[in-house]
XYZ file of C-alpha atoms in Angstrom:
728
model
C 10.990 5.250 -26.734
C 12.204 5.802 -23.594
C 9.152 3.248 -22.177
C 9.848 0.733 -20.558
C 8.386 -2.588 -19.802
C 6.163 -2.218 -16.651
C 5.962 -5.623 -14.953
C 8.741 -7.514 -16.958
C 9.899 -9.573 -14.242
C 6.653 -10.918 -14.945
C 7.736 -12.761 -17.819
C 9.761 -15.006 -16.053
C 6.857 -17.200 -14.617
C 9.822 -20.615 -14.021
C 12.801 -19.635 -12.568
C 15.786 -21.381 -11.086
C 15.482 -21.687 -7.026
C 16.585 -19.270 -5.352
C 20.171 -19.946 -3.403
C 20.445 -21.387 -0.388
C 22.132 -19.220 1.589
C 24.445 -20.869 5.094
C 21.872 -21.903 7.604
C 21.892 -19.739 10.666
C 19.080 -20.852 13.142
C 21.826 -21.259 15.492
C 22.937 -18.297 15.067
C 23.246 -15.386 18.494
C 20.349 -12.613 17.489
C 23.440 -9.638 17.452
C 25.239 -11.309 14.908
C 22.218 -12.153 13.316
C 21.769 -8.722 13.285
C 24.940 -7.716 12.064
C 24.802 -9.942 9.285
C 21.801 -8.746 7.850
C 23.291 -5.282 7.867
C 25.918 -6.137 5.949
C 23.719 -7.781 3.075
C 21.125 -4.878 2.928
C 24.803 -2.521 2.615
C 25.852 -5.183 -0.431
C 22.936 -5.493 -2.448
C 21.568 -1.230 -1.759
C 25.819 -1.700 -3.731
C 24.522 -3.835 -6.217
C 22.005 -2.607 -7.188
C 23.027 0.816 -7.851
C 24.550 -1.103 -10.376
C 22.430 -4.093 -12.112
C 18.624 -2.696 -10.890
C 16.766 -1.293 -13.955
C 14.987 1.024 -10.746
C 17.635 2.169 -9.162
C 21.077 1.951 -10.913
C 22.833 5.241 -11.773
C 26.183 4.050 -13.701
C 24.562 4.202 -17.437
C 23.767 7.423 -16.510
C 27.873 8.421 -16.035
C 28.145 6.836 -18.824
C 25.649 8.426 -21.835
C 27.050 11.048 -20.105
C 31.044 10.572 -21.297
C 29.711 8.737 -24.473
C 28.243 12.408 -25.713
C 30.830 14.112 -24.138
C 33.513 12.500 -25.761
C 31.032 12.179 -29.376
C 33.290 12.935 -32.471
C 30.759 15.780 -33.813
C 31.141 14.391 -36.974
C 29.759 10.814 -35.775
C 26.107 9.858 -37.473
C 23.523 12.323 -35.973
C 21.251 8.420 -35.527
C 24.833 8.083 -33.601
C 24.547 11.223 -31.318
C 20.094 10.845 -31.198
C 20.889 7.452 -29.691
C 22.524 8.558 -26.859
C 20.222 11.850 -26.263
C 17.169 8.802 -25.819
C 19.772 7.363 -23.102
C 20.661 10.478 -21.744
C 16.766 11.593 -21.428
C 15.690 8.235 -20.262
C 18.181 7.841 -17.429
C 17.699 11.357 -16.186
C 14.193 11.320 -15.288
C 14.290 7.922 -13.928
C 16.219 9.125 -11.373
C 14.718 12.239 -10.744
C 16.735 14.937 -13.364
C 14.075 16.264 -14.427
C 15.777 19.767 -15.782
C 18.500 17.887 -17.349
C 15.572 14.615 -19.002
C 13.608 18.585 -20.634
C 17.336 19.794 -22.066
C 18.063 15.846 -23.307
C 14.296 16.320 -24.689
C 14.401 19.373 -26.451
C 18.114 18.685 -28.063
C 16.728 15.655 -29.732
C 14.190 17.797 -31.243
C 16.582 20.479 -32.428
C 18.400 17.160 -34.000
C 15.756 15.864 -35.493
C 15.043 18.860 -37.555
C 19.045 19.972 -38.325
C 19.020 16.639 -39.391
C 16.301 15.550 -41.182
C 16.292 11.991 -39.557
C 12.710 10.874 -40.355
C 10.161 9.516 -37.703
C 7.208 7.792 -37.874
C 3.839 9.055 -37.068
C 3.882 6.798 -34.490
C 7.827 7.503 -33.046
C 6.809 10.730 -33.503
C 3.170 10.758 -30.785
C 6.007 8.431 -28.836
C 8.569 11.560 -28.450
C 5.599 14.574 -27.608
C 4.010 12.138 -24.698
C 7.474 11.559 -23.051
C 8.082 15.080 -23.656
C 5.011 16.316 -22.048
C 5.014 14.320 -19.407
C 8.949 15.614 -18.471
C 7.650 18.760 -18.137
C 5.204 17.965 -15.967
C 6.891 16.067 -13.892
C 9.663 18.604 -14.228
C 6.802 20.763 -12.561
C 5.633 18.095 -9.945
C 9.770 17.959 -8.373
C 9.466 21.190 -8.402
C 6.349 22.304 -6.492
C 4.597 18.851 -5.247
C 7.653 17.140 -3.498
C 9.492 20.556 -2.830
C 6.838 22.889 -2.329
C 5.109 20.885 -0.646
C 1.146 22.083 0.695
C -1.770 20.505 2.187
C -3.737 20.638 -1.149
C -0.573 19.295 -3.619
C -1.483 17.429 -5.432
C -4.785 16.446 -3.568
C -7.974 16.713 -6.779
C -9.557 18.754 -7.773
C -6.846 21.130 -6.688
C -7.331 23.540 -4.573
C -5.767 27.505 -4.670
C -2.957 26.321 -1.829
C -1.884 23.501 -4.302
C -2.067 25.373 -7.127
C 1.980 25.826 -8.995
C 4.153 28.616 -7.284
C 6.242 27.347 -10.811
C 4.304 26.660 -13.378
C 7.077 26.190 -16.122
C 7.125 22.360 -16.367
C 2.716 22.680 -16.079
C 2.965 25.734 -19.120
C 5.048 22.825 -21.337
C 3.332 19.924 -21.316
C 0.381 21.817 -21.658
C 1.472 23.268 -25.201
C 3.373 19.584 -25.745
C 0.157 17.346 -25.290
C -1.385 19.859 -27.199
C -0.144 19.492 -30.409
C 0.035 15.747 -29.998
C -3.574 15.624 -29.609
C -3.492 17.614 -33.353
C -2.303 14.697 -34.669
C -3.833 12.203 -32.076
C -7.085 13.834 -31.626
C -8.029 10.161 -29.907
C -5.667 9.604 -27.515
C -7.266 9.980 -24.440
C -4.317 9.534 -21.877
C -2.512 12.502 -22.867
C -6.746 14.420 -23.019
C -6.371 13.236 -19.280
C -3.317 14.849 -18.217
C -3.390 17.603 -20.427
C -6.529 18.297 -17.726
C -4.450 17.271 -15.174
C -1.483 20.419 -15.699
C -4.389 22.552 -16.420
C -5.831 22.030 -13.005
C -2.226 22.506 -11.501
C -1.988 25.662 -13.164
C -5.465 27.157 -11.352
C -6.601 27.374 -14.915
C -8.537 24.043 -15.203
C -11.400 24.090 -17.443
C -10.796 26.820 -18.384
C -7.430 27.055 -21.098
C -8.737 23.119 -22.083
C -10.222 23.241 -25.400
C -13.784 21.723 -25.213
C -13.114 18.687 -26.988
C -10.520 17.934 -24.692
C -11.551 19.187 -21.415
C -12.798 15.949 -18.194
C -16.584 17.356 -17.408
C -15.937 19.481 -13.953
C -18.585 17.293 -12.411
C -16.107 14.047 -13.299
C -14.237 15.416 -10.151
C -17.504 15.741 -7.692
C -18.090 13.170 -5.477
C -22.131 12.308 -5.807
C -22.777 12.756 -1.601
C -21.581 15.441 0.565
C -18.529 14.161 2.832
C -16.299 16.330 5.600
C -12.904 17.187 4.164
C -9.638 15.783 5.838
C -6.619 17.864 5.750
C -2.977 16.252 4.951
C -1.122 17.401 8.674
C 1.905 15.205 7.585
C 4.752 17.645 8.420
C 3.574 19.763 10.516
C 3.287 16.876 12.840
C 6.987 15.317 12.170
C 5.977 12.781 9.595
C 8.728 14.391 6.264
C 10.476 11.515 4.459
C 10.508 11.478 1.172
C 10.579 8.143 0.133
C 9.996 5.714 -3.217
C 5.982 3.398 -2.557
C 6.788 1.354 0.453
C 4.755 -0.287 3.170
C 2.621 1.166 6.135
C 2.653 -0.210 10.159
C 0.640 1.891 12.404
C 0.741 0.004 15.378
C 1.856 0.749 19.295
C 5.493 -0.792 19.808
C 6.165 0.411 22.798
C 2.802 -0.225 25.089
C 1.850 3.186 26.080
C -1.720 4.093 24.421
C 0.545 5.369 21.744
C 0.012 4.446 18.026
C 3.402 4.859 16.179
C 4.342 4.888 12.770
C 6.727 2.840 10.689
C 7.581 3.144 7.052
C 9.480 0.829 3.991
C 10.483 1.733 0.741
C 11.484 -0.771 -1.995
C 14.490 0.965 -2.962
C 17.130 -1.181 -1.662
C 18.718 1.875 -0.461
C 16.179 3.294 1.264
C 16.010 3.474 5.041
C 12.819 1.653 7.287
C 11.841 4.628 9.758
C 10.303 4.200 12.894
C 8.283 7.200 14.601
C 7.484 7.469 17.740
C 4.374 9.570 18.680
C 4.984 11.797 21.450
C 1.423 12.567 22.262
C 1.597 15.329 21.512
C 0.222 16.085 18.091
C 3.185 15.330 16.836
C 5.860 12.313 16.012
C 9.020 11.993 16.893
C 11.956 9.982 13.758
C 13.437 7.581 16.770
C 15.473 5.334 13.618
C 18.682 5.770 15.147
C 17.814 4.983 18.762
C 15.668 1.762 17.753
C 18.564 -0.146 16.367
C 17.412 0.105 12.515
C 20.069 2.518 11.015
C 21.312 -0.498 8.209
C 17.653 -2.428 7.811
C 16.785 -0.307 4.419
C 14.602 -1.741 1.449
C 11.432 -3.403 1.544
C 8.312 -3.134 -0.488
C 5.848 -4.105 2.448
C 5.421 -4.681 6.396
C 3.759 -6.842 8.593
C 3.461 -6.892 12.244
C 2.733 -9.668 14.705
C 4.282 -10.748 18.379
C 5.944 -14.209 16.714
C 7.110 -14.919 19.919
C 3.849 -13.520 22.620
C 6.611 -11.740 24.806
C 3.601 -8.616 24.524
C 5.831 -6.652 22.312
C 4.731 -5.737 18.338
C 7.151 -7.328 15.978
C 7.590 -7.056 12.014
C 8.113 -9.145 9.562
C 9.783 -7.302 6.531
C 9.895 -8.300 2.669
C 11.401 -6.907 0.108
C 12.638 -7.509 -3.765
C 9.029 -7.524 -5.439
C 8.839 -7.098 -9.402
C 12.300 -7.964 -9.629
C 12.156 -11.449 -10.932
C 15.107 -13.575 -10.847
C 17.281 -9.959 -9.866
C 15.071 -10.209 -6.522
C 16.303 -13.041 -4.632
C 17.001 -10.538 -1.423
C 16.178 -11.289 1.869
C 13.478 -10.708 4.615
C 13.479 -9.965 7.159
C 11.754 -10.362 10.714
C 12.865 -8.048 13.124
C 11.683 -8.449 16.742
C 10.947 -5.759 19.313
C 12.956 -5.300 22.094
C 10.889 -4.427 24.478
C 9.360 -1.921 22.821
C 13.099 0.252 23.242
C 13.760 -0.768 19.202
C 14.707 -3.687 16.958
C 17.221 -6.941 15.988
C 16.665 -8.617 12.967
C 16.855 -12.220 14.579
C 16.238 -13.973 10.177
C 19.206 -16.088 10.638
C 18.896 -16.669 14.031
C 14.944 -17.905 13.714
C 15.505 -20.175 10.918
C 14.351 -17.252 7.783
C 17.313 -16.446 5.857
C 17.698 -19.513 4.270
C 16.069 -18.894 1.484
C 16.096 -15.625 -1.304
C 12.303 -14.953 -3.579
C 11.288 -11.467 -4.650
C 8.213 -11.174 -2.009
C 5.564 -8.645 -2.423
C 3.011 -10.042 0.215
C 3.163 -11.607 4.344
C 0.642 -12.762 6.696
C 0.787 -13.408 10.474
C -2.171 -16.391 11.597
C -1.837 -19.139 13.146
C -3.286 -21.303 11.072
C -2.076 -24.545 13.222
C -4.046 -23.150 16.564
C -1.109 -24.022 18.842
C -0.803 -20.270 20.664
C 1.940 -18.806 18.814
C 2.226 -16.802 14.931
C 2.369 -18.789 11.213
C 4.467 -16.782 8.793
C 2.756 -17.398 5.102
C 5.472 -15.487 3.205
C 3.558 -14.561 -1.207
C 6.863 -15.459 -3.579
C 6.886 -13.817 -6.936
C 8.555 -15.803 -9.506
C 8.842 -19.335 -7.680
C 6.569 -21.342 -4.047
C 5.628 -19.793 -1.925
C 6.156 -20.219 1.870
C 4.193 -21.198 5.145
C 6.431 -21.381 8.259
C 5.624 -22.904 11.203
C 6.400 -20.750 14.320
C 7.570 -23.705 16.790
C 7.726 -22.048 20.079
C 8.528 -18.449 19.502
C 12.311 -19.682 18.356
C 12.460 -21.025 15.213
C 10.402 -21.876 11.824
C 9.908 -24.364 9.739
C 8.216 -24.298 6.437
C 6.583 -26.478 5.496
C 4.274 -25.361 2.643
C 4.463 -27.855 -0.003
C 3.507 -30.898 2.746
C -0.252 -28.173 3.311
C -0.255 -27.619 -0.292
C -0.278 -23.785 -0.126
C 3.089 -23.428 -2.567
C 0.696 -21.636 -4.624
C 2.901 -21.381 -7.363
C 2.177 -17.924 -9.146
C 2.637 -13.951 -9.059
C 1.787 -13.474 -5.964
C 0.337 -10.132 -4.525
C -1.845 -10.590 -1.522
C -2.352 -12.654 0.912
C -4.567 -12.762 4.171
C -5.710 -14.937 6.947
C -9.271 -15.415 7.798
C -12.053 -17.818 8.765
C -14.524 -18.205 6.080
C -16.843 -20.927 7.081
C -17.369 -21.284 10.448
C -15.421 -23.766 11.710
C -13.344 -22.111 13.871
C -9.486 -22.863 11.515
C -7.858 -20.021 9.745
C -7.773 -19.950 6.003
C -5.699 -18.735 3.799
C -6.635 -16.528 0.501
C -3.976 -15.354 -1.670
C -4.449 -13.157 -4.646
C -2.480 -13.409 -8.166
C -1.718 -11.591 -10.893
C -2.347 -12.799 -14.194
C -3.867 -16.035 -12.839
C -6.828 -17.442 -10.999
C -6.293 -16.258 -7.174
C -6.793 -19.624 -4.585
C -8.584 -19.929 -1.156
C -7.200 -22.767 1.034
C -9.241 -24.410 3.196
C -7.645 -25.738 5.807
C -8.746 -28.791 6.495
C -7.112 -29.354 9.868
C -4.299 -31.513 9.341
C -1.634 -29.152 8.373
C -2.932 -29.210 5.323
C -4.939 -27.540 2.726
C -7.539 -27.726 0.015
C -7.702 -24.655 -2.759
C -11.046 -24.360 -3.510
C -11.579 -20.150 -5.112
C -13.180 -22.314 -8.005
C -15.707 -23.420 -5.763
C -16.537 -20.546 -4.167
C -16.371 -18.146 -6.690
C -13.558 -15.998 -6.462
C -11.257 -16.455 -8.507
C -11.123 -13.491 -10.396
C -9.921 -10.347 -11.069
C -7.922 -12.394 -12.901
C -5.315 -9.494 -12.766
C -5.374 -9.693 -8.755
C -2.838 -7.502 -5.706
C -4.659 -6.068 -3.217
C -7.155 -8.089 -0.574
C -8.988 -8.683 2.748
C -11.224 -10.360 4.574
C -14.061 -8.151 6.212
C -17.637 -7.592 7.052
C -18.728 -5.450 4.318
C -22.638 -5.594 5.680
C -22.247 -6.635 9.410
C -24.271 -9.750 9.662
C -21.801 -11.199 10.184
C -20.125 -13.704 7.849
C -16.638 -12.508 6.126
C -16.604 -10.549 3.061
C -13.649 -11.093 0.507
C -12.111 -7.425 -1.154
C -9.814 -8.070 -4.138
C -8.434 -5.176 -6.448
C -7.576 -5.114 -9.299
C -4.557 -4.386 -11.431
C -4.915 -4.001 -15.137
C -2.482 -1.041 -15.685
C -2.795 1.773 -18.036
C -4.117 5.726 -17.346
C -5.684 5.757 -20.522
C -7.698 2.490 -18.695
C -8.270 5.718 -16.286
C -8.823 7.870 -19.121
C -11.699 6.352 -20.910
C -13.791 6.578 -17.680
C -13.180 10.178 -16.796
C -14.602 11.010 -20.432
C -17.302 8.603 -19.955
C -16.290 6.081 -22.391
C -17.189 1.884 -21.514
C -14.501 0.594 -19.092
C -11.695 -1.810 -20.984
C -10.522 -3.074 -18.243
C -11.232 -5.589 -15.876
C -13.025 -3.908 -12.218
C -12.695 -5.023 -8.812
C -14.385 -7.918 -7.499
C -16.373 -8.029 -3.889
C -17.571 -10.509 -2.367
C -20.416 -11.758 -0.300
C -19.841 -14.849 2.176
C -22.168 -16.465 3.352
C -20.300 -18.136 6.335
C -20.042 -21.700 5.292
C -17.108 -20.897 2.610
C -19.138 -19.415 -0.518
C -18.632 -16.846 -2.122
C -21.079 -14.173 -4.473
C -19.808 -11.498 -6.247
C -21.984 -8.044 -5.467
C -19.198 -5.413 -7.143
C -21.517 -3.629 -9.294
C -24.478 -4.103 -6.729
C -21.991 -2.331 -4.717
C -21.462 0.408 -7.334
C -17.888 -0.644 -7.298
C -17.912 -1.398 -11.341
C -15.013 1.775 -12.372
C -11.068 0.648 -12.833
C -8.691 1.612 -9.894
C -5.639 -0.096 -10.826
C -4.712 -0.069 -6.121
C -2.108 -1.102 -4.840
C -1.630 0.013 -1.400
C -5.261 -0.989 0.078
C -6.774 -0.906 3.880
C -10.134 -0.644 5.460
C -11.511 1.383 8.741
C -15.142 3.305 10.335
C -14.325 6.831 9.318
C -17.782 7.667 10.886
C -17.912 5.301 13.068
C -20.804 4.473 11.869
C -19.985 0.479 12.274
C -20.084 0.117 9.318
C -15.837 -0.250 6.779
C -15.043 2.295 4.273
C -11.621 1.870 2.570
C -8.791 3.980 0.693
C -7.128 2.536 -2.333
C -3.768 4.176 -3.416
C -3.152 3.570 -7.130
C -1.115 4.367 -10.107
C 2.061 1.542 -11.516
C 5.728 2.341 -12.111
C 5.217 4.728 -15.513
C 5.182 7.810 -15.147
C 2.411 8.539 -16.637
C 0.564 6.441 -14.282
C -1.012 9.365 -12.747
C -4.710 9.209 -10.947
C -5.536 10.088 -8.469
C -6.328 7.271 -5.033
C -9.251 6.227 -4.156
C -11.839 6.717 -0.862
C -15.335 4.954 -0.648
C -17.541 4.772 1.956
C -19.625 2.298 2.977
C -23.876 3.491 3.042
C -24.896 0.681 5.961
C -23.649 -2.021 4.718
C -25.784 -1.446 0.719
C -22.716 0.182 -1.246
C -20.390 1.340 -1.399
C -20.065 6.008 -2.603
C -16.618 7.550 -3.724
C -16.098 10.241 -1.888
C -12.373 10.858 -2.712
C -13.018 14.401 -4.127
C -15.027 16.105 -1.316
C -13.070 14.512 1.817
C -10.150 15.771 -0.001
C -8.904 11.864 -0.594
C -7.651 12.299 -3.792
C -3.769 12.832 -4.232
C -2.745 11.927 -7.745
C 1.535 10.934 -6.171
C 1.097 7.258 -6.516
C 0.104 5.272 -3.204
C 1.219 1.659 -1.619
C 1.286 0.755 2.317
C -2.314 2.724 3.973
C -2.476 2.632 7.650
C -6.661 4.076 9.281
C -5.533 4.310 13.068
C -6.211 7.332 15.813
C -3.456 8.863 16.041
C -4.809 11.635 18.003
C -6.041 9.990 20.535
C -9.519 11.360 19.616
C -11.936 8.230 19.337
C -11.544 8.665 15.443
C -9.645 7.509 12.724
C -7.120 8.573 11.583
C -5.736 7.771 7.787
C -1.861 7.053 7.171
C -0.694 6.896 3.723
C 2.741 5.952 2.527
C 3.566 7.438 -0.970
C 5.945 7.172 -3.735
C 6.965 5.744 -6.867
C 8.880 2.450 -8.698
C 11.532 5.473 -9.406
C 14.244 7.766 -7.554
C 12.340 10.285 -9.334
C 9.133 9.449 -7.958
C 9.463 8.943 -4.602
C 7.098 11.954 -2.794
C 6.903 12.271 0.752
C 3.920 10.723 2.930
C 0.733 11.666 3.374
C -1.662 12.196 6.872
C -5.254 12.575 6.586
C -6.391 14.455 9.733
C -10.419 12.798 10.201
C -12.102 16.619 11.551
C -14.931 13.922 13.815
C -18.371 12.501 13.047
C -19.954 12.919 16.411
C -19.775 8.975 17.039
C -19.395 6.867 19.882
C -16.616 4.364 19.815
C -15.196 1.226 21.821
C -11.179 -0.028 21.520
C -10.568 -3.005 22.516
C -6.667 -4.044 22.984
C -7.008 -7.786 23.787
C -4.364 -9.990 24.844
C -4.384 -13.408 24.143
C -2.703 -16.374 26.455
C -3.650 -19.801 25.214
C -4.505 -17.745 21.892
C -1.229 -16.085 20.142
C -0.997 -12.740 22.980
C -1.380 -10.698 19.233
C -4.564 -11.721 19.251
C -4.906 -11.770 15.845
C -7.933 -14.194 14.752
C -9.901 -12.905 17.218
C -13.540 -12.614 16.307
C -15.605 -9.949 18.737
C -19.517 -9.039 18.462
C -20.676 -6.092 19.638
C -24.020 -5.928 20.418
C -26.120 -2.119 21.102
C -29.191 0.238 20.702
C -30.567 2.027 19.112
C -32.937 4.945 17.792
C -34.251 2.200 14.918
C -33.244 -0.781 17.282
C -30.647 -3.120 18.387
C -27.704 -4.055 16.338
C -24.721 -6.356 16.317
C -21.719 -5.131 14.710
C -18.950 -7.792 13.585
C -15.060 -7.433 14.023
C -11.482 -9.376 13.349
C -8.757 -8.312 14.481
C -6.172 -7.694 12.497
C -4.303 -5.429 10.688
C -6.531 -4.951 7.641
C -5.667 -5.491 3.822
C -2.449 -7.224 2.319
C -0.742 -3.685 1.760
C -0.562 -1.784 4.730
C -1.700 -3.040 8.548
C -3.965 -0.937 11.114
C -3.479 -1.070 14.984
C -3.950 -4.569 15.823
C -5.865 -2.607 19.414
C -9.655 -3.094 17.462
C -11.574 0.471 16.839
C -15.212 0.016 17.418
C -17.786 1.923 15.585
C -21.585 2.196 17.487
C -22.782 5.081 15.444
C -25.287 7.178 17.576
C -25.118 4.277 21.057
C -23.442 5.405 24.394
C -23.166 2.532 25.108
C -22.514 -0.614 24.226
C -25.103 -3.732 25.791
C -23.413 -6.439 25.681
C -19.413 -7.474 23.997
C -18.601 -11.362 22.891
C -15.276 -12.713 22.294
C -14.149 -15.220 21.271
C -10.285 -16.249 21.386
C -8.889 -18.434 18.317
C -6.628 -21.476 19.793
C -8.775 -22.067 22.705
C -12.249 -21.356 22.060
C -13.038 -19.577 25.014
C -16.180 -17.043 24.958
C -15.760 -13.696 27.245
C -18.704 -11.884 27.393
C -19.580 -9.318 28.413
C -22.082 -6.036 29.538
C -23.733 -2.486 30.003
C -19.718 -0.916 28.805
C -19.705 2.718 27.716
C -18.753 4.259 25.266
C -16.055 6.124 23.752
C -13.836 4.488 26.162
C -10.241 2.025 25.763
C -10.260 -1.604 27.420
C -7.561 -3.624 27.680
C -9.172 -7.162 27.485
C -6.920 -10.811 28.889
C -7.987 -14.151 27.742
C -10.052 -15.657 30.033
C -10.241 -13.253 32.377
C -13.327 -12.457 33.970
C -12.771 -8.343 33.860
C -11.161 -6.122 31.729
C -9.094 -3.032 32.229
C -9.916 0.690 31.461
C -7.524 2.577 30.078
C -7.023 5.875 30.246
C -5.569 8.124 27.247
C -5.647 12.029 27.016
C -6.510 12.987 23.813
C -3.977 15.624 22.055
C -4.394 17.598 18.935
C -1.832 17.460 15.525
C 0.105 20.482 15.438
C 3.012 21.687 14.155
C 6.308 21.264 14.946
C 7.736 23.902 16.826
């Protein structure tokens, strides 16, 4: 009762072909932009009627039917309407109304003598407790948010000022557990409710209590603090994408966010360089560019200004046949939607992911679009003026429920290969054959799992020069998370971590590296928190249902040999649903801060974005902006090798230029930690299209360098350091 099917969209694996749209490849960019705005407005209006997540017509209709119901109508009819009212109210964030409807259901059942089965009774209690808990979240974490809100273990600053919601939730969860003491989901949420009241662990009966040590990191780690509110990042949205990038080429990293809500406005926050951000959405011409579960950046026309692809329609099956967008950056002044002008607007598929890469090494970025319930698309870039779909002849249509896609040269032949993660089916590793075609070698390479894959990326986890692969498992259910907190055996699959051998082979080392837990990630990305030269990673967790309350997870790389969960010690264990993630030095102090776009699937599960400020580790770094000339201007796919001297000897650090994971984008400017070294002995750069290799020696640490392909020298960019501060 009151539960929506999580992956109803997955049930239709063979939908009809996406409807073709009139070809507008010759349209002027401005006409393309206006056309997209009109279409997105129509989608927004239609979603309010038909979209199972966002429609509000049924709520008004149910209220009307209840108000006009004959007092002598059968109790069962009133009961059904109250169930619909509670469900719709909570979905739309009207939590007080949802609570009232549920309380009325309890009264009606008592007065009418309608008997529920034990299963129905437990479901009603669970949903009642959950709705009370959500009321407490909205009254406190959303409307009275502090830097400690919703971060486990909850500190005094995050304790609810308005305790009624969580207190009532605890009462109902305890009622449920009297009947079903082995309901681990209810046990976990009971503990969460107690934490929000500042009464954990004492107020939780011993037999239902999560041991406090389960909420502690096994290693010390400095605490990062959420400063989003103070620096001007104040939007509240449903889940969506995030890109951290210097969109106006001033050397400062800006932030672009999206929301999967069909009526959710894309937002551009310009970094002012004084510790605050300015919402420049209107000035950038983005008003009316709506929706977008994911966004990814790349300079498709090689004009030196970074553009953005927006993908839409994921999780909705045939109902998600929305257009994607290509936003052209107009000299740093703003964006225009050129989707129709470049020939990308002729099809509609539900799309969750996209990835830029120069697969044919002709010097411009091609685009892979990962569709969920239709063939994937590989759009060949024809000189920055138009795109041609070549997926069929290239052999990369996938025809599975695509959730993530990343490019990387896994076999060292200089050509970018393509990994595609699939939900509920084997993953694909498409080896680039160099003749415009690809071969799926996932089985031979040993990377078909997990079976419920979602976010993914290539990285060099142990600095051996060979690309490794991370694949997150999205086998959802709060019961899987709860079982781990109570020390029970895992019943869901864990994430995949594959070490590459540099020749196309991989070995699963997840257990060896300590990644044996259930994570259920959506948004995810990696970066180097402590500038030690080894990549760490952050997982935004959760799923659409309201009981998907679990901490987001940060893992620190221990010298390339294992990962430590530092979520609790570092202040990263946020309970709200995490989506697009970006690691970026947003205050120019030499270390990477962490931005995460927050919010769930329903309007009632919206939340504000989070910016974790890096407290600093007193280690050294090098920042590189690479400018392609023969290769793509963004330098995506360029390999960087940094050799430094350390007290324990020489070491080499490897980096590939890209935006990181498949759900959230780091800046294309490379930020490389070099540990205790005070200079770079040798910097080597290998460009993808030209094969050109550059090398530079004896470079002082802690500098921002700009290097052009084929150049004999580098340019030092002087950038002021500043401190995050509150808006005046």
